Short mmCIF file of C-alpha atoms in Angstrom, two decimals:
data_model
loop_
_atom_site.label_atom_id
_atom_site.label_comp_id
_atom_site.label_asym_id
_atom_site.label_seq_id
_atom_site.Cartn_x
_atom_site.Cartn_y
_atom_site.Cartn_z
CA MET A 51 -142.90 -1.54 -112.81
CA LYS A 52 -141.17 -1.72 -109.47
CA ARG A 53 -141.84 -5.43 -109.17
CA LEU A 54 -140.60 -6.00 -112.74
CA LEU A 55 -137.49 -4.16 -111.94
CA VAL A 56 -136.90 -6.25 -108.79
CA SER A 57 -137.56 -9.47 -110.80
CA LEU A 58 -134.99 -8.49 -113.57
CA LEU A 59 -132.50 -7.55 -110.68
CA THR A 60 -133.04 -11.08 -109.26
CA VAL A 61 -132.39 -12.73 -112.40
CA LEU A 62 -129.15 -10.60 -112.92
CA LEU A 63 -127.86 -11.33 -109.33
CA ALA A 64 -128.68 -15.04 -109.49
CA SER A 65 -126.86 -15.56 -112.98
CA THR A 66 -123.81 -13.45 -111.71
CA SER A 67 -123.50 -15.43 -108.31
CA LEU A 68 -123.72 -18.79 -110.17
CA MET A 69 -121.02 -17.73 -112.74
CA ALA A 70 -118.88 -17.21 -109.79
CA GLN A 71 -118.39 -19.27 -106.63
CA LYS A 72 -114.83 -20.24 -107.63
CA VAL A 73 -112.16 -20.16 -104.96
CA TRP A 74 -109.85 -17.17 -105.96
CA ASP A 75 -107.55 -17.01 -103.04
CA ARG A 76 -106.13 -19.26 -100.28
CA TYR A 77 -104.24 -18.36 -96.95
CA ALA A 78 -102.67 -20.69 -94.59
CA TRP A 79 -100.84 -19.29 -91.29
CA GLU A 80 -99.33 -20.51 -87.92
CA GLY A 81 -98.74 -18.34 -85.06
CA THR A 82 -100.43 -17.53 -81.59
CA LEU A 83 -103.11 -15.78 -79.94
CA ASP A 84 -101.52 -13.08 -77.53
CA GLY A 85 -98.31 -15.15 -77.72
CA LYS A 86 -99.95 -17.95 -75.53
CA ILE A 87 -102.27 -20.18 -77.68
CA SER A 88 -100.68 -21.88 -80.76
CA ILE A 89 -102.95 -21.90 -83.86
CA ARG A 90 -102.98 -23.10 -87.31
CA LEU A 91 -105.41 -21.24 -89.57
CA ALA A 92 -106.24 -21.99 -93.32
CA ILE A 93 -108.98 -20.36 -95.24
CA GLU A 94 -110.19 -19.99 -98.96
CA VAL A 95 -112.13 -17.02 -100.47
CA ASN A 96 -114.61 -17.46 -103.29
CA ASP A 97 -115.84 -14.98 -105.92
CA VAL A 98 -119.01 -14.11 -104.12
CA GLY A 99 -116.97 -13.00 -100.97
CA ILE A 100 -117.66 -16.09 -98.81
CA VAL A 101 -114.77 -17.38 -96.67
CA ALA A 102 -114.44 -20.86 -95.29
CA GLY A 103 -111.62 -23.13 -93.79
CA SER A 104 -110.54 -24.34 -90.52
CA ILE A 105 -108.53 -23.30 -87.34
CA CYS A 106 -106.79 -25.79 -85.10
CA TYR A 107 -105.40 -25.20 -81.52
CA TYR A 108 -102.81 -27.75 -82.38
CA LYS A 109 -100.92 -28.01 -79.04
CA ALA A 110 -104.24 -28.65 -77.10
CA LYS A 111 -105.29 -32.20 -75.98
CA ASN A 112 -107.24 -34.07 -78.82
CA ALA A 113 -106.71 -31.15 -81.14
CA LYS A 114 -108.58 -31.27 -84.44
CA PRO A 115 -109.53 -28.57 -87.06
CA ILE A 116 -112.66 -26.56 -86.14
CA LEU A 117 -114.82 -25.16 -89.14
CA LEU A 118 -114.69 -21.50 -89.92
CA VAL A 119 -117.27 -19.45 -92.15
CA GLY A 120 -117.59 -15.88 -92.74
CA ASP A 121 -117.25 -12.93 -95.31
CA TYR A 122 -114.64 -11.03 -97.22
CA ASN A 123 -115.65 -7.27 -97.57
CA GLU A 124 -114.85 -4.62 -100.01
CA ASN A 125 -112.41 -3.16 -97.38
CA ALA A 126 -110.45 -6.50 -97.38
CA TYR A 127 -111.64 -7.32 -93.91
CA ILE A 128 -112.44 -10.86 -93.20
CA PHE A 129 -114.97 -11.77 -90.47
CA LEU A 130 -115.13 -15.32 -89.52
CA SER A 131 -116.74 -17.47 -86.79
CA GLU A 132 -115.78 -20.97 -85.62
CA TYR A 133 -118.61 -23.54 -85.62
CA LEU A 134 -118.81 -26.74 -83.72
CA PRO A 135 -120.81 -29.59 -85.61
CA ASP A 136 -123.97 -28.62 -83.63
CA GLY A 137 -123.81 -25.15 -84.82
CA THR A 138 -122.42 -23.42 -81.54
CA ILE A 139 -120.17 -20.57 -82.26
CA THR A 140 -117.07 -20.78 -80.11
CA GLY A 141 -114.98 -17.77 -81.43
CA ASN A 142 -115.19 -14.85 -83.69
CA ILE A 143 -112.38 -13.55 -85.95
CA SER A 144 -111.79 -10.10 -87.47
CA ILE A 145 -108.64 -9.66 -89.65
CA GLN A 146 -107.17 -7.72 -92.45
CA VAL A 147 -104.56 -9.43 -94.54
CA LYS A 148 -101.38 -7.19 -94.73
CA LYS A 149 -98.37 -8.24 -96.51
CA GLY A 150 -99.73 -11.71 -96.62
CA LEU A 151 -100.35 -12.03 -93.07
CA PRO A 152 -103.35 -11.69 -90.70
CA VAL A 153 -103.74 -8.72 -88.34
CA GLY A 154 -106.59 -8.65 -86.14
CA THR A 155 -108.19 -10.38 -83.18
CA TRP A 156 -109.97 -13.56 -82.11
CA THR A 157 -112.76 -13.04 -79.59
CA ASP A 158 -114.53 -15.23 -77.09
CA PRO A 159 -118.27 -14.69 -77.68
CA LYS A 160 -119.09 -15.78 -74.01
CA THR A 161 -116.61 -13.55 -72.18
CA GLU A 162 -115.81 -10.99 -74.94
CA LYS A 163 -112.18 -11.26 -74.18
CA GLU A 164 -110.13 -10.40 -77.20
CA TYR A 165 -106.79 -12.14 -78.17
CA LYS A 166 -104.48 -10.57 -80.87
CA PHE A 167 -102.76 -12.64 -83.69
CA GLN A 168 -99.10 -12.56 -82.93
CA GLY A 169 -96.04 -14.20 -84.64
CA MET A 170 -97.98 -15.17 -87.68
CA ARG A 171 -96.20 -16.77 -90.48
CA LYS A 172 -97.13 -18.28 -93.79
CA ILE A 173 -97.31 -22.05 -94.20
CA ALA A 174 -98.19 -24.54 -96.85
CA PHE A 175 -101.96 -25.02 -97.07
CA PRO A 176 -102.50 -28.16 -94.77
CA ALA A 177 -104.44 -31.27 -96.01
CA GLY A 178 -108.20 -31.37 -94.73
CA TYR A 179 -108.43 -27.56 -94.05
CA GLY A 180 -109.92 -26.57 -97.41
CA GLY A 181 -112.65 -27.75 -99.88
CA LYS A 182 -115.41 -26.20 -97.78
CA LEU A 183 -116.76 -23.91 -100.54
CA THR A 184 -117.58 -26.69 -103.11
CA PRO A 185 -121.03 -25.79 -104.22
CA GLU A 186 -123.55 -28.18 -102.89
CA ASN A 187 -125.58 -30.69 -105.11
CA PRO A 188 -129.18 -29.66 -104.85
CA GLY A 189 -130.01 -33.26 -104.12
CA ASN A 190 -128.05 -33.10 -100.97
CA ILE A 191 -129.48 -30.01 -99.39
CA GLY A 192 -130.39 -30.69 -95.83
CA GLN A 193 -133.75 -30.53 -94.05
CA TYR A 194 -132.33 -28.54 -91.16
CA TYR A 195 -129.78 -26.00 -90.55
CA GLY A 196 -129.01 -23.99 -87.45
CA TYR A 197 -126.54 -22.19 -85.22
CA SER A 198 -126.28 -20.72 -81.66
CA ILE A 199 -124.19 -18.10 -80.01
CA TYR A 200 -123.93 -16.87 -76.40
CA ASN A 201 -125.91 -13.64 -75.80
CA THR A 202 -124.13 -11.65 -73.16
CA VAL A 203 -127.27 -9.59 -72.41
CA GLN A 204 -129.72 -12.40 -72.04
CA LYS A 205 -126.98 -14.67 -70.45
CA CYS A 206 -127.94 -17.71 -72.73
CA TYR A 207 -127.45 -19.09 -76.10
CA LEU A 208 -129.46 -17.55 -78.95
CA GLY A 209 -129.49 -18.35 -82.59
CA GLY A 210 -131.48 -19.32 -85.76
CA HIS A 211 -132.45 -22.13 -88.03
CA PHE A 212 -133.87 -22.95 -91.41
CA ASN A 213 -136.06 -25.87 -92.16
CA PHE A 214 -136.55 -27.05 -95.68
CA ARG A 215 -138.79 -29.34 -97.52
CA GLY A 216 -139.27 -30.35 -101.19
CA ALA A 217 -141.92 -28.67 -103.36
CA GLY A 218 -140.95 -30.35 -106.81
CA LYS A 219 -138.05 -30.40 -108.98
CA ASN A 220 -135.45 -27.65 -108.02
CA LYS A 221 -138.08 -26.12 -105.65
CA ILE A 222 -138.21 -26.06 -101.91
CA HIS A 223 -140.21 -24.48 -99.11
CA PHE A 224 -138.54 -22.98 -96.01
CA ASP A 225 -139.60 -21.62 -92.67
CA ALA A 226 -136.81 -19.79 -90.71
CA THR A 227 -136.30 -18.14 -87.39
CA ASN A 228 -133.28 -15.84 -86.42
CA VAL A 229 -132.63 -14.31 -83.03
CA PRO A 230 -129.31 -12.57 -82.74
CA ARG A 231 -130.98 -9.43 -81.63
CA ASN A 232 -134.70 -9.24 -82.30
CA ILE A 233 -136.78 -12.06 -83.69
CA ALA A 234 -136.89 -12.54 -87.39
CA GLU A 235 -139.30 -15.09 -88.72
CA GLY A 236 -140.20 -15.83 -92.28
CA LYS A 237 -141.45 -18.57 -94.61
CA SER A 238 -142.18 -19.24 -98.17
CA GLU A 239 -145.75 -18.48 -99.28
CA LYS A 240 -147.90 -21.24 -100.34
CA GLY A 241 -147.79 -21.88 -104.07
CA ARG A 242 -144.44 -19.70 -104.12
CA PRO A 243 -141.56 -21.97 -103.13
CA ALA A 244 -137.91 -21.07 -103.49
CA VAL A 245 -136.42 -21.90 -106.90
CA LEU A 246 -133.06 -23.51 -106.92
CA ASN A 247 -130.56 -22.51 -109.58
CA GLY A 248 -127.78 -24.96 -108.61
CA ASN A 249 -126.80 -24.35 -105.05
CA TYR A 250 -128.39 -21.05 -104.87
CA PHE A 251 -131.71 -19.28 -104.53
CA VAL A 252 -133.17 -15.77 -103.96
CA TYR A 253 -136.46 -15.11 -102.32
CA ASN A 254 -138.06 -11.59 -102.35
CA ASP A 255 -140.99 -10.09 -100.54
CA VAL A 256 -140.69 -12.39 -97.40
CA ASN A 257 -143.98 -12.20 -95.42
CA GLU A 258 -145.14 -9.71 -98.12
CA CYS A 259 -143.14 -7.03 -96.36
CA GLY A 260 -140.62 -6.24 -98.89
CA TYR A 261 -137.54 -7.99 -97.42
CA GLY A 262 -135.44 -10.28 -99.61
CA PHE A 263 -132.65 -12.63 -99.07
CA GLU A 264 -130.34 -15.14 -100.93
CA VAL A 265 -128.90 -18.54 -99.94
CA TYR A 266 -125.88 -20.38 -101.07
CA PHE A 267 -125.54 -23.96 -100.01
CA TYR A 268 -122.36 -25.79 -99.43
CA PRO A 269 -121.77 -29.48 -97.92
CA GLN A 270 -121.38 -28.41 -94.34
CA PHE A 271 -123.37 -25.08 -94.06
CA MET A 272 -125.55 -22.50 -95.90
CA VAL A 273 -125.05 -18.74 -96.03
CA ALA A 274 -128.10 -16.42 -96.10
CA ARG A 275 -127.55 -12.78 -97.26
CA ASN A 276 -129.81 -9.83 -97.28
CA THR A 277 -130.55 -8.66 -100.94
CA THR A 278 -132.78 -5.63 -99.84
CA ASP A 279 -131.77 -2.45 -98.21
CA PHE A 280 -132.04 -1.48 -94.34
CA GLU A 281 -135.48 -0.08 -94.80
CA THR A 282 -136.86 -3.55 -95.41
CA PHE A 283 -135.49 -4.87 -92.00
CA GLY A 284 -138.52 -3.27 -90.44
CA CYS A 285 -140.21 -6.47 -91.54
CA PHE A 286 -139.13 -7.88 -88.18
CA GLY A 287 -138.05 -4.84 -86.08
CA MET A 288 -134.96 -3.64 -84.56
CA GLY A 289 -132.87 -4.47 -87.71
CA ALA A 290 -133.22 -8.23 -87.46
CA THR A 291 -132.90 -10.23 -90.64
CA LEU A 292 -132.53 -13.82 -91.64
CA GLY A 293 -129.02 -13.26 -92.76
CA GLY A 294 -126.08 -15.44 -91.40
CA VAL A 295 -124.34 -18.69 -91.59
CA TYR A 296 -126.28 -21.93 -90.49
CA ILE A 297 -124.73 -25.22 -90.17
CA LYS A 298 -126.19 -28.40 -91.68
CA LYS A 299 -127.73 -30.49 -88.88
CA LYS A 300 -130.05 -32.95 -90.52
CA GLN A 301 -129.81 -34.32 -94.08
#
């Protein structure tokens, strides 16, 4: 009975997620970090709470937009990380939008130094900063996605990756490792690949330990989210999971 209820919930979550995924809000601002570093920031939010866009330090030499991806939660907080093309995280952003303007901080993951958003003002949404949340065509899903972030305790870069391989029409096998804290490792079972529904799949009972997650694919990245409660995180130990943002690195 419990497995049947999980299966029914999975179908409901999948259908709900796929009916959504439309951009419902857009923000674009200019201002500074601590009154010193000029920035231009533009993001879009979709119906499943995924946020993506770009940030540009437009007065820097050879300035160009950097990819931002993150989440919008029920308390109207937006959490974003900026990603280089190789998946390295170079900054973390935590903001609330108040009266149409961002209030919060940008943090350097290596030094942990925080910079406040100051003097922010609304601007027209700049060309080339949006469009990151177009659902990926299943035929364009990559073979390898990954990211890395500096760990201030270990004094080195740690991260995670997903490898995918085809397993028939709209089916893929995966193996994954994620090391933000403790090591989380999982893979699809032989004979039980992940089943794609558009740009989405959900996979339960990873490693036969009750943990489940879902994935949304977009042209530049994928987002993995936990679908089971904290008790199942013991599958890996110390609260580690496969959840996170992974940048497409190999088609």
